[in-house]
mmCIF file of C-alpha atoms and ligand atoms in Angstrom:
data_model
loop_
_atom_site.group_PDB
_atom_site.id
_atom_site.type_symbol
_atom_site.label_atom_id
_atom_site.label_comp_id
_atom_site.label_asym_id
_atom_site.label_seq_id
_atom_site.Cartn_x
_atom_site.Cartn_y
_atom_site.Cartn_z
ATOM 1 C CA UNK P 1 91.369 84.076 88.856
ATOM 2 C CA UNK P 2 90.733 86.305 92.014
ATOM 3 C CA UNK P 3 87.253 88.712 93.026
ATOM 4 C CA UNK P 4 89.497 91.878 94.092
ATOM 5 C CA UNK P 5 88.572 95.244 92.362
ATOM 6 C CA UNK P 6 91.248 93.574 89.628
ATOM 7 C CA UNK P 7 89.001 90.616 88.984
ATOM 8 C CA UNK P 8 85.656 92.005 88.985
ATOM 9 C CA UNK P 9 85.966 94.938 87.456
ATOM 10 C CA UNK P 10 87.799 92.889 84.581
ATOM 11 C CA UNK P 11 84.590 90.522 84.749
ATOM 12 C CA UNK P 12 82.620 93.585 84.182
ATOM 13 C CA UNK P 13 84.019 95.394 81.491
ATOM 14 C CA UNK P 14 84.358 91.769 79.784
ATOM 15 C CA UNK P 15 80.701 91.319 80.414
ATOM 16 C CA UNK P 16 80.159 94.597 78.571
ATOM 17 C CA UNK P 17 81.795 94.085 75.918
ATOM 18 C CA UNK P 18 80.039 90.351 75.414
ATOM 19 C CA UNK P 19 83.319 88.234 76.378
ATOM 20 C CA UNK P 20 81.553 85.513 79.092
ATOM 21 C CA UNK P 21 83.914 85.240 82.555
ATOM 22 C CA UNK P 22 83.727 83.815 85.743
ATOM 23 C CA UNK P 23 85.750 84.526 88.718
ATOM 24 C CA UNK P 24 86.790 82.305 90.931
ATOM 25 C CA UNK P 25 87.333 83.393 94.386
ATOM 26 C CA UNK P 26 88.699 81.695 97.477
ATOM 27 C CA UNK P 27 87.156 83.763 100.116
ATOM 28 C CA UNK P 28 83.673 84.156 101.314
ATOM 29 C CA UNK P 29 81.735 86.805 99.743
ATOM 30 C CA UNK P 30 81.500 88.958 102.927
ATOM 31 C CA UNK P 31 84.820 88.457 103.757
ATOM 32 C CA UNK P 32 85.773 90.113 100.541
ATOM 33 C CA UNK P 33 83.121 92.907 100.925
ATOM 34 C CA UNK P 34 83.903 93.540 104.571
ATOM 35 C CA UNK P 35 87.517 94.095 104.837
ATOM 36 C CA UNK P 36 88.944 97.057 105.369
ATOM 37 C CA UNK P 37 91.449 98.793 102.557
ATOM 38 C CA UNK P 38 92.256 101.239 100.618
ATOM 39 C CA UNK P 39 89.622 104.308 100.179
ATOM 40 C CA UNK P 40 90.997 106.882 97.637
ATOM 41 C CA UNK P 41 89.883 106.857 93.939
ATOM 42 C CA UNK P 42 91.917 108.566 91.592
ATOM 43 C CA UNK P 43 89.408 110.137 88.415
ATOM 44 C CA UNK P 44 90.084 107.993 85.907
ATOM 45 C CA UNK P 45 88.415 105.036 88.343
ATOM 46 C CA UNK P 46 85.836 107.430 89.332
ATOM 47 C CA UNK P 47 85.066 107.566 85.088
ATOM 48 C CA UNK P 48 85.884 104.158 84.702
ATOM 49 C CA UNK P 49 83.311 102.656 87.255
ATOM 50 C CA UNK P 50 80.706 105.545 86.492
ATOM 51 C CA UNK P 51 80.811 104.209 82.775
ATOM 52 C CA UNK P 52 80.818 100.600 83.653
ATOM 53 C CA UNK P 53 77.031 101.569 85.092
ATOM 54 C CA UNK P 54 78.678 100.825 88.966
ATOM 55 C CA UNK P 55 78.950 104.609 89.942
ATOM 56 C CA UNK P 56 75.798 105.173 91.312
ATOM 57 C CA UNK P 57 75.783 104.542 95.485
ATOM 58 C CA UNK P 58 79.866 105.919 94.838
ATOM 59 C CA UNK P 59 78.157 109.446 93.768
ATOM 60 C CA UNK P 60 75.981 110.037 96.209
ATOM 61 C CA UNK P 61 78.363 108.617 99.076
ATOM 62 C CA UNK P 62 81.645 108.940 97.965
ATOM 63 C CA UNK P 63 83.586 112.270 98.688
ATOM 64 C CA UNK P 64 85.248 114.395 96.084
ATOM 65 C CA UNK P 65 88.345 115.850 96.649
ATOM 66 C CA UNK P 66 90.451 118.562 95.135
ATOM 67 C CA UNK P 67 93.595 118.645 97.152
ATOM 68 C CA UNK P 68 95.435 117.501 99.761
ATOM 69 C CA UNK P 69 97.407 119.073 102.446
ATOM 70 C CA UNK P 70 101.241 118.249 103.163
ATOM 71 C CA UNK P 71 101.625 119.081 107.183
ATOM 72 C CA UNK P 72 105.498 119.978 108.666
ATOM 73 C CA UNK P 73 107.100 121.741 111.395
ATOM 74 C CA UNK P 74 103.798 122.242 112.101
ATOM 75 C CA UNK P 75 101.854 123.797 109.730
ATOM 76 C CA UNK P 76 99.992 122.859 106.510
ATOM 77 C CA UNK P 77 100.034 123.058 102.946
ATOM 78 C CA UNK P 78 97.216 122.789 100.561
ATOM 79 C CA UNK P 79 98.376 121.116 97.193
ATOM 80 C CA UNK P 80 95.326 122.638 95.193
ATOM 81 C CA UNK P 81 94.652 119.449 92.495
ATOM 82 C CA UNK P 82 91.738 121.844 90.351
ATOM 83 C CA UNK P 83 94.189 124.656 89.944
ATOM 84 C CA UNK P 84 97.278 122.487 88.890
ATOM 85 C CA UNK P 85 95.470 119.642 87.127
ATOM 86 C CA UNK P 86 92.663 121.394 85.306
ATOM 87 C CA UNK P 87 89.776 120.213 87.248
ATOM 88 C CA UNK P 88 90.587 116.612 88.080
ATOM 89 C CA UNK P 89 90.317 115.676 92.139
ATOM 90 C CA UNK P 90 90.286 112.181 93.654
ATOM 91 C CA UNK P 91 86.971 110.202 95.416
ATOM 92 C CA UNK P 92 86.930 109.108 98.835
ATOM 93 C CA UNK P 93 85.391 106.038 98.744
ATOM 94 C CA UNK P 94 86.475 102.730 99.906
ATOM 95 C CA UNK P 95 87.273 99.585 98.089
ATOM 96 C CA UNK P 96 84.498 97.489 99.883
ATOM 97 C CA UNK P 97 82.004 99.709 98.827
ATOM 98 C CA UNK P 98 83.405 99.357 95.436
ATOM 99 C CA UNK P 99 83.327 95.594 95.927
ATOM 100 C CA UNK P 100 79.671 95.474 97.043
ATOM 101 C CA UNK P 101 78.861 97.808 93.732
ATOM 102 C CA UNK P 102 80.492 95.413 91.446
ATOM 103 C CA UNK P 103 79.200 91.660 92.971
ATOM 104 C CA UNK P 104 75.710 93.069 93.013
ATOM 105 C CA UNK P 105 76.167 94.737 89.205
ATOM 106 C CA UNK P 106 77.694 91.437 88.049
ATOM 107 C CA UNK P 107 74.659 88.796 90.165
ATOM 108 C CA UNK P 108 72.397 91.609 88.036
ATOM 109 C CA UNK P 109 73.313 90.452 84.888
ATOM 110 C CA UNK P 110 73.894 86.867 85.453
ATOM 111 C CA UNK P 111 77.508 86.951 86.056
ATOM 112 C CA UNK P 112 79.395 84.060 87.212
ATOM 113 C CA UNK P 113 81.216 84.912 90.505
ATOM 114 C CA UNK P 114 81.832 81.396 92.581
ATOM 115 C CA UNK P 115 83.228 82.064 96.331
ATOM 116 C CA UNK P 116 84.603 79.994 98.435
ATOM 117 C CA UNK P 117 86.730 77.267 96.653
ATOM 118 C CA UNK P 118 89.460 75.187 97.433
ATOM 119 C CA UNK P 119 92.392 73.395 95.996
ATOM 120 C CA UNK P 120 92.665 76.212 92.933
ATOM 121 C CA UNK P 121 95.257 75.757 90.351
ATOM 122 C CA UNK P 122 96.041 76.459 86.606
ATOM 123 C CA UNK P 123 97.012 74.536 84.151
ATOM 124 C CA UNK P 124 97.954 74.763 80.356
ATOM 125 C CA UNK P 125 98.261 78.666 79.640
ATOM 126 C CA UNK P 126 100.922 77.904 77.184
ATOM 127 C CA UNK P 127 98.341 75.951 75.084
ATOM 128 C CA UNK P 128 94.525 77.295 73.467
ATOM 129 C CA UNK P 129 92.830 75.920 76.059
ATOM 130 C CA UNK P 130 94.103 76.580 79.964
ATOM 131 C CA UNK P 131 92.372 74.818 82.726
ATOM 132 C CA UNK P 132 91.112 75.968 85.981
ATOM 133 C CA UNK P 133 90.658 73.538 88.339
ATOM 134 C CA UNK P 134 89.011 74.199 91.833
ATOM 135 C CA UNK P 135 86.764 71.864 94.628
ATOM 136 C CA UNK P 136 83.502 73.821 95.053
ATOM 137 C CA UNK P 137 81.099 72.309 98.190
ATOM 138 C CA UNK P 138 82.719 69.190 98.188
ATOM 139 C CA UNK P 139 83.034 68.735 94.305
ATOM 140 C CA UNK P 140 85.868 68.744 92.180
ATOM 141 C CA UNK P 141 85.219 71.033 88.729
ATOM 142 C CA UNK P 142 87.735 71.918 86.026
ATOM 143 C CA UNK P 143 87.136 74.792 84.039
ATOM 144 C CA UNK P 144 88.272 75.701 80.056
ATOM 145 C CA UNK P 145 89.034 79.052 78.928
ATOM 146 C CA UNK P 146 90.705 80.947 76.343
ATOM 147 C CA UNK P 147 92.354 82.428 79.056
ATOM 148 C CA UNK P 148 92.977 82.932 82.804
ATOM 149 C CA UNK P 149 93.500 86.720 83.981
ATOM 150 C CA UNK P 150 95.833 86.127 87.808
ATOM 151 C CA UNK P 151 94.038 88.876 89.818
ATOM 152 C CA UNK P 152 95.049 86.624 92.415
ATOM 153 C CA UNK P 153 96.506 89.545 94.728
ATOM 154 C CA UNK P 154 100.241 88.776 96.199
ATOM 155 C CA UNK P 155 99.791 86.109 98.117
ATOM 156 C CA UNK P 156 98.191 83.947 94.919
ATOM 157 C CA UNK P 157 98.296 80.526 92.895
ATOM 158 C CA UNK P 158 99.014 82.616 89.128
ATOM 159 C CA UNK P 159 102.201 84.061 89.488
ATOM 160 C CA UNK P 160 104.378 81.384 91.595
ATOM 161 C CA UNK P 161 102.341 78.883 88.926
ATOM 162 C CA UNK P 162 104.290 80.280 85.882
ATOM 163 C CA UNK P 163 107.639 78.194 85.378
ATOM 164 C CA UNK P 164 110.542 79.322 86.773
ATOM 165 C CA UNK P 165 113.180 81.376 84.968
ATOM 166 C CA UNK P 166 110.010 83.043 83.294
ATOM 167 C CA UNK P 167 109.740 86.302 85.707
ATOM 168 C CA UNK P 168 111.953 88.952 87.013
ATOM 169 C CA UNK P 169 110.953 89.836 90.577
ATOM 170 C CA UNK P 170 111.837 93.455 91.836
ATOM 171 C CA UNK P 171 111.723 94.843 95.522
ATOM 172 C CA UNK P 172 112.007 96.868 98.040
ATOM 173 C CA UNK P 173 110.961 95.987 101.619
ATOM 174 C CA UNK P 174 110.701 99.512 103.311
ATOM 175 C CA UNK P 175 112.008 99.517 107.335
ATOM 176 C CA UNK P 176 108.635 100.719 108.924
ATOM 177 C CA UNK P 177 105.130 99.837 108.537
ATOM 178 C CA UNK P 178 101.496 101.548 108.608
ATOM 179 C CA UNK P 179 99.964 101.207 112.412
ATOM 180 C CA UNK P 180 96.104 102.248 110.654
ATOM 181 C CA UNK P 181 92.603 103.082 112.855
ATOM 182 C CA UNK P 182 89.196 103.333 111.584
ATOM 183 C CA UNK P 183 87.639 106.108 114.079
ATOM 184 C CA UNK P 184 84.035 106.764 114.847
ATOM 185 C CA UNK P 185 85.240 110.836 114.277
ATOM 186 C CA UNK P 186 84.289 113.529 112.152
ATOM 187 C CA UNK P 187 87.611 113.775 110.599
ATOM 188 C CA UNK P 188 89.166 116.412 111.543
ATOM 189 C CA UNK P 189 90.006 118.188 108.050
ATOM 190 C CA UNK P 190 87.914 118.673 104.839
ATOM 191 C CA UNK P 191 90.795 117.053 102.816
ATOM 192 C CA UNK P 192 93.855 114.199 103.471
ATOM 193 C CA UNK P 193 96.126 115.093 105.678
ATOM 194 C CA UNK P 194 99.592 113.498 105.007
ATOM 195 C CA UNK P 195 102.386 114.970 107.639
ATOM 196 C CA UNK P 196 106.174 114.847 108.197
ATOM 197 C CA UNK P 197 107.413 114.823 111.810
ATOM 198 C CA UNK P 198 110.490 114.076 113.436
ATOM 199 C CA UNK P 199 108.414 111.737 115.557
ATOM 200 C CA UNK P 200 107.607 109.285 111.899
ATOM 201 C CA UNK P 201 104.956 110.066 109.247
ATOM 202 C CA UNK P 202 100.800 110.202 110.149
ATOM 203 C CA UNK P 203 98.147 110.484 108.159
ATOM 204 C CA UNK P 204 95.071 111.961 108.570
ATOM 205 C CA UNK P 205 92.398 110.229 106.031
ATOM 206 C CA UNK P 206 88.724 109.325 106.636
ATOM 207 C CA UNK P 207 85.880 107.240 105.086
ATOM 208 C CA UNK P 208 82.462 109.319 105.242
ATOM 209 C CA UNK P 209 81.412 112.364 106.846
ATOM 210 C CA UNK P 210 81.586 110.013 110.143
ATOM 211 C CA UNK P 211 84.646 107.948 109.823
ATOM 212 C CA UNK P 212 88.229 108.939 110.314
ATOM 213 C CA UNK P 213 90.965 106.554 109.048
ATOM 214 C CA UNK P 214 94.133 107.755 110.429
ATOM 215 C CA UNK P 215 97.930 105.999 110.022
ATOM 216 C CA UNK P 216 101.187 106.240 112.482
ATOM 217 C CA UNK P 217 104.193 104.729 110.978
ATOM 218 C CA UNK P 218 105.436 102.285 113.276
ATOM 219 C CA UNK P 219 108.172 99.637 113.842
ATOM 220 C CA UNK P 220 107.796 97.106 110.478
ATOM 221 C CA UNK P 221 106.941 93.895 113.124
ATOM 222 C CA UNK P 222 105.130 96.377 115.597
ATOM 223 C CA UNK P 223 102.754 94.761 118.120
ATOM 224 C CA UNK P 224 99.180 96.051 118.150
ATOM 225 C CA UNK P 225 98.685 95.156 121.504
ATOM 226 C CA UNK P 226 101.708 97.489 122.869
ATOM 227 C CA UNK P 227 99.340 100.031 121.508
ATOM 228 C CA UNK P 228 96.442 100.837 124.078
ATOM 229 C CA UNK P 229 93.769 103.217 122.507
ATOM 230 C CA UNK P 230 95.030 105.859 124.366
ATOM 231 C CA UNK P 231 98.766 105.778 123.237
ATOM 232 C CA UNK P 232 97.404 105.808 119.525
ATOM 233 C CA UNK P 233 95.750 108.905 119.827
ATOM 234 C CA UNK P 234 98.355 110.434 121.923
ATOM 235 C CA UNK P 235 100.994 109.981 119.444
ATOM 236 C CA UNK P 236 98.380 110.682 116.632
ATOM 237 C CA UNK P 237 97.571 114.222 118.815
ATOM 238 C CA UNK P 238 101.628 114.984 118.360
ATOM 239 C CA UNK P 239 102.517 114.327 115.048
ATOM 240 C CA UNK P 240 99.611 115.833 113.216
ATOM 241 C CA UNK P 241 99.445 119.247 115.855
ATOM 242 C CA UNK P 242 99.235 122.808 113.671
ATOM 243 C CA UNK P 243 98.501 126.315 115.212
ATOM 244 C CA UNK P 244 94.635 126.605 115.782
ATOM 245 C CA UNK P 245 93.505 122.719 115.126
ATOM 246 C CA UNK P 246 92.427 119.869 116.746
ATOM 247 C CA UNK P 247 92.459 116.643 116.580
ATOM 248 C CA UNK P 248 88.999 115.073 116.744
ATOM 249 C CA UNK P 249 88.625 111.726 118.493
ATOM 250 C CA UNK P 250 86.295 109.106 118.478
ATOM 251 C CA UNK P 251 86.018 104.767 119.220
ATOM 252 C CA UNK P 252 88.343 102.352 117.727
ATOM 253 C CA UNK P 253 86.467 100.537 115.602
ATOM 254 C CA UNK P 254 89.565 98.590 113.801
ATOM 255 C CA UNK P 255 92.881 98.474 114.221
ATOM 256 C CA UNK P 256 96.169 96.691 112.436
ATOM 257 C CA UNK P 257 99.655 97.639 111.291
ATOM 258 C CA UNK P 258 100.485 96.405 107.474
ATOM 259 C CA UNK P 259 104.007 96.354 106.423
ATOM 260 C CA UNK P 260 105.059 98.178 103.052
ATOM 261 C CA UNK P 261 106.788 97.184 100.337
ATOM 262 C CA UNK P 262 107.645 98.223 96.823
ATOM 263 C CA UNK P 263 106.896 94.904 94.451
ATOM 264 C CA UNK P 264 107.471 94.279 90.806
ATOM 265 C CA UNK P 265 107.650 90.648 88.034
ATOM 266 C CA UNK P 266 108.113 91.496 84.716
ATOM 267 C CA UNK P 267 106.772 90.532 82.147
ATOM 268 C CA UNK P 268 103.183 90.256 83.901
ATOM 269 C CA UNK P 269 102.055 87.599 81.423
ATOM 270 C CA UNK P 270 102.868 84.520 80.248
ATOM 271 C CA UNK P 271 101.020 82.677 77.561
ATOM 272 C CA UNK P 272 97.537 82.632 77.710
ATOM 273 C CA UNK P 273 97.748 83.874 81.379
ATOM 274 C CA UNK P 274 98.407 87.602 82.146
ATOM 275 C CA UNK P 275 98.863 89.321 85.778
ATOM 276 C CA UNK P 276 96.858 92.261 87.111
ATOM 277 C CA UNK P 277 96.765 94.006 90.060
ATOM 278 C CA UNK P 278 98.473 92.876 93.364
ATOM 279 C CA UNK P 279 99.364 89.529 91.970
ATOM 280 C CA UNK P 280 102.034 91.620 89.454
ATOM 281 C CA UNK P 281 103.136 94.580 91.379
ATOM 282 C CA UNK P 282 102.875 96.444 95.250
ATOM 283 C CA UNK P 283 103.339 99.823 95.995
ATOM 284 C CA UNK P 284 103.832 100.690 99.147
ATOM 285 C CA UNK P 285 100.269 102.911 100.375
ATOM 286 C CA UNK P 286 101.543 106.560 100.564
ATOM 287 C CA UNK P 287 99.926 108.208 97.527
ATOM 288 C CA UNK P 288 97.051 105.773 97.079
ATOM 289 C CA UNK P 289 97.481 103.946 94.224
ATOM 290 C CA UNK P 290 97.316 99.645 94.570
ATOM 291 C CA UNK P 291 93.623 99.892 93.860
ATOM 292 C CA UNK P 292 94.021 102.871 90.547
ATOM 293 C CA UNK P 293 96.813 100.606 89.287
ATOM 294 C CA UNK P 294 95.049 97.312 89.080
ATOM 295 C CA UNK P 295 91.678 98.520 88.107
ATOM 296 C CA UNK P 296 94.532 100.468 85.358
ATOM 297 C CA UNK P 297 95.803 96.702 84.716
ATOM 298 C CA UNK P 298 92.270 94.950 83.645
ATOM 299 C CA UNK P 299 91.328 98.355 81.272
ATOM 300 C CA UNK P 300 94.604 97.530 78.926
ATOM 301 C CA UNK P 301 93.478 93.832 79.272
ATOM 302 C CA UNK P 302 89.864 94.307 78.764
ATOM 303 C CA UNK P 303 91.053 96.455 75.740
ATOM 304 C CA UNK P 304 93.386 93.608 74.942
ATOM 305 C CA UNK P 305 90.284 91.073 75.423
ATOM 306 C CA UNK P 306 87.920 92.879 72.864
ATOM 307 C CA UNK P 307 91.038 93.525 70.334
ATOM 308 C CA UNK P 308 91.581 89.901 69.748
ATOM 309 C CA UNK P 309 87.991 88.778 70.030
ATOM 310 C CA UNK P 310 86.584 91.469 67.049
ATOM 311 C CA UNK P 311 89.187 90.800 64.659
ATOM 312 C CA UNK P 312 91.534 87.602 65.864
ATOM 313 C CA UNK P 313 94.602 90.068 66.503
ATOM 314 C CA UNK P 314 97.094 88.896 69.557
ATOM 315 C CA UNK P 315 98.734 92.018 69.497
ATOM 316 C CA UNK P 316 97.645 94.084 71.428
ATOM 317 C CA UNK P 317 97.492 90.925 74.274
ATOM 318 C CA UNK P 318 101.255 90.816 73.380
ATOM 319 C CA UNK P 319 101.926 94.118 74.294
ATOM 320 C CA UNK P 320 99.640 93.995 77.293
ATOM 321 C CA UNK P 321 102.723 93.653 80.052
ATOM 322 C CA UNK P 322 104.793 96.332 78.309
ATOM 323 C CA UNK P 323 101.937 98.826 78.305
ATOM 324 C CA UNK P 324 101.226 98.082 81.936
ATOM 325 C CA UNK P 325 104.849 98.327 83.485
ATOM 326 C CA UNK P 326 105.463 101.758 81.476
ATOM 327 C CA UNK P 327 102.089 102.581 83.992
ATOM 328 C CA UNK P 328 103.432 100.589 87.282
ATOM 329 C CA UNK P 329 106.952 102.026 87.149
ATOM 330 C CA UNK P 330 105.825 105.462 87.128
ATOM 331 C CA UNK P 331 103.181 104.728 89.998
ATOM 332 C CA UNK P 332 106.391 102.805 91.478
ATOM 333 C CA UNK P 333 108.491 106.323 91.144
ATOM 334 C CA UNK P 334 105.605 108.300 92.762
ATOM 335 C CA UNK P 335 104.696 105.811 95.616
ATOM 336 C CA UNK P 336 108.478 105.923 96.332
ATOM 337 C CA UNK P 337 109.104 109.286 96.405
ATOM 338 C CA UNK P 338 106.246 110.131 98.421
ATOM 339 C CA UNK P 339 107.291 107.397 100.685
ATOM 340 C CA UNK P 340 111.066 108.684 100.965
ATOM 341 C CA UNK P 341 109.782 112.233 101.203
ATOM 342 C CA UNK P 342 107.334 111.569 104.666
ATOM 343 C CA UNK P 343 108.712 108.886 106.781
ATOM 344 C CA UNK P 344 111.736 108.752 109.105
ATOM 345 C CA UNK P 345 113.939 106.378 108.157
ATOM 346 C CA UNK P 346 116.462 104.002 110.403
ATOM 347 C CA UNK P 347 120.225 105.223 110.429
ATOM 348 C CA UNK P 348 119.646 108.542 109.159
ATOM 349 C CA UNK P 349 121.149 111.858 109.498
ATOM 350 C CA UNK P 350 120.477 115.800 110.118
ATOM 351 C CA UNK P 351 121.800 115.774 106.434
ATOM 352 C CA UNK P 352 118.457 113.542 105.090
ATOM 353 C CA UNK P 353 116.482 115.556 107.242
ATOM 354 C CA UNK P 354 117.203 118.669 106.174
ATOM 355 C CA UNK P 355 116.840 117.249 102.377
ATOM 356 C CA UNK P 356 113.568 116.120 103.300
ATOM 357 C CA UNK P 357 112.882 119.655 104.695
ATOM 358 C CA UNK P 358 114.078 120.938 101.508
ATOM 359 C CA UNK P 359 112.076 118.833 99.563
ATOM 360 C CA UNK P 360 108.638 118.853 101.361
ATOM 361 C CA UNK P 361 109.071 123.112 101.061
ATOM 362 C CA UNK P 362 110.246 122.879 97.427
ATOM 363 C CA UNK P 363 106.888 120.484 96.377
ATOM 364 C CA UNK P 364 104.415 123.399 98.460
ATOM 365 C CA UNK P 365 105.956 126.423 96.720
ATOM 366 C CA UNK P 366 106.993 125.631 93.745
ATOM 367 C CA UNK P 367 104.502 125.690 91.133
ATOM 368 C CA UNK P 368 106.051 123.108 88.638
ATOM 369 C CA UNK P 369 107.411 120.875 91.563
ATOM 370 C CA UNK P 370 103.064 120.858 92.501
ATOM 371 C CA UNK P 371 102.125 120.619 89.547
ATOM 372 C CA UNK P 372 104.227 116.831 89.454
ATOM 373 C CA UNK P 373 102.828 115.535 92.777
ATOM 374 C CA UNK P 374 98.816 117.035 91.534
ATOM 375 C CA UNK P 375 99.041 115.136 87.974
ATOM 376 C CA UNK P 376 100.254 112.050 89.962
ATOM 377 C CA UNK P 377 97.876 111.892 92.489
ATOM 378 C CA UNK P 378 95.133 112.421 90.281
ATOM 379 C CA UNK P 379 96.709 109.694 88.063
ATOM 380 C CA UNK P 380 98.468 109.170 84.852
ATOM 381 C CA UNK P 381 97.014 108.992 81.602
ATOM 382 C CA UNK P 382 96.221 105.156 81.044
ATOM 383 C CA UNK P 383 98.964 104.859 78.402
HETATM 384 C C1 PHB F 1 93.043 105.621 103.896
HETATM 385 O O1 PHB F 1 92.331 106.122 103.514
HETATM 386 O O2 PHB F 1 93.120 104.154 103.644
HETATM 387 C C2 PHB F 1 94.623 105.977 102.416
HETATM 388 C C3 PHB F 1 94.483 107.584 102.002
HETATM 389 C C4 PHB F 1 95.410 107.442 101.939
HETATM 390 C C5 PHB F 1 96.915 107.337 101.844
HETATM 391 C C6 PHB F 1 96.694 105.479 102.302
HETATM 392 C C7 PHB F 1 95.660 105.061 102.476
HETATM 393 O O3 PHB F 1 98.173 107.401 101.006
#
């Protein structure tokens, strides 16, 4: 269920193992492939996409980064991933480009990806033959399968289809959001810049050598109409200011506000229904983990399914949730830590601010602390 990163990676991994799958998605292919989302791939995600044979365009168009900058009190401090992790890095390559590559690979190998389906529902996932019902091109269909993977996102139908009382939800909603823009401007820095500023967090990111992606901490209910392009650039200049450095402006081609939350559901499975990606967990974007976590889930699921189909044993499937959640909670920890270190919180006092600055000072001056950041940022091992 769902043709996002989790659903498409899972479907293609299963294909490579000789296991049939059908992907059902309620949006159009165009919508999925155009929607601006994340843009940072962990080393493990890059390696997996490459092994799957869908890494060619990523290799030629993606930007490899071996560090990030933490900027505070007007000065930048580099965290050197290559040095701190034994050679690992990250890849800047937009999520919707990954989805285009995956869709093309699925279609080129006879994959069944159904877009624009309506009235989707899942049934009997506690039995041997779970069913998916949906409407497509005006007629109703029922699909009988061995397993259903709920890769349909936070607002999808799979999680709410699990009977009441089975799942426990853990949630934290942050009292701020991010105002994000995409600008036709060459990135003003070679690497991502995470900035702590009196007026709130700011992030300089990028998509290509010609397109910048920039974010400002804002009110979660911020009205984007109150942010003219001039106001956005002025605020970015103020928060990102650093001696001897200048922010390059360009036409803003997209802008929007997103809320921030941490969310985990336990367990991530019920009978023959397995939740993966945003349907099971949401992380705040600080640290860029959402897509990578989704890909890690389905890697675990694909291995468990392969074990089942080759040996008939369910042991790995039974451990799916347990194995994923160990990693999920560590990534929640990291994303929450990055968020709390870099944002201004309503109601905080000067004590809190000094503690945040001490944290940044420590992270950028202690090799042990910098290594902790680096090993999490490039990605923890799968299990
Ligand atoms: C992005 O480029 O969209 C991005 C980068 C780093 C983050 C979050 C978002 O932590």
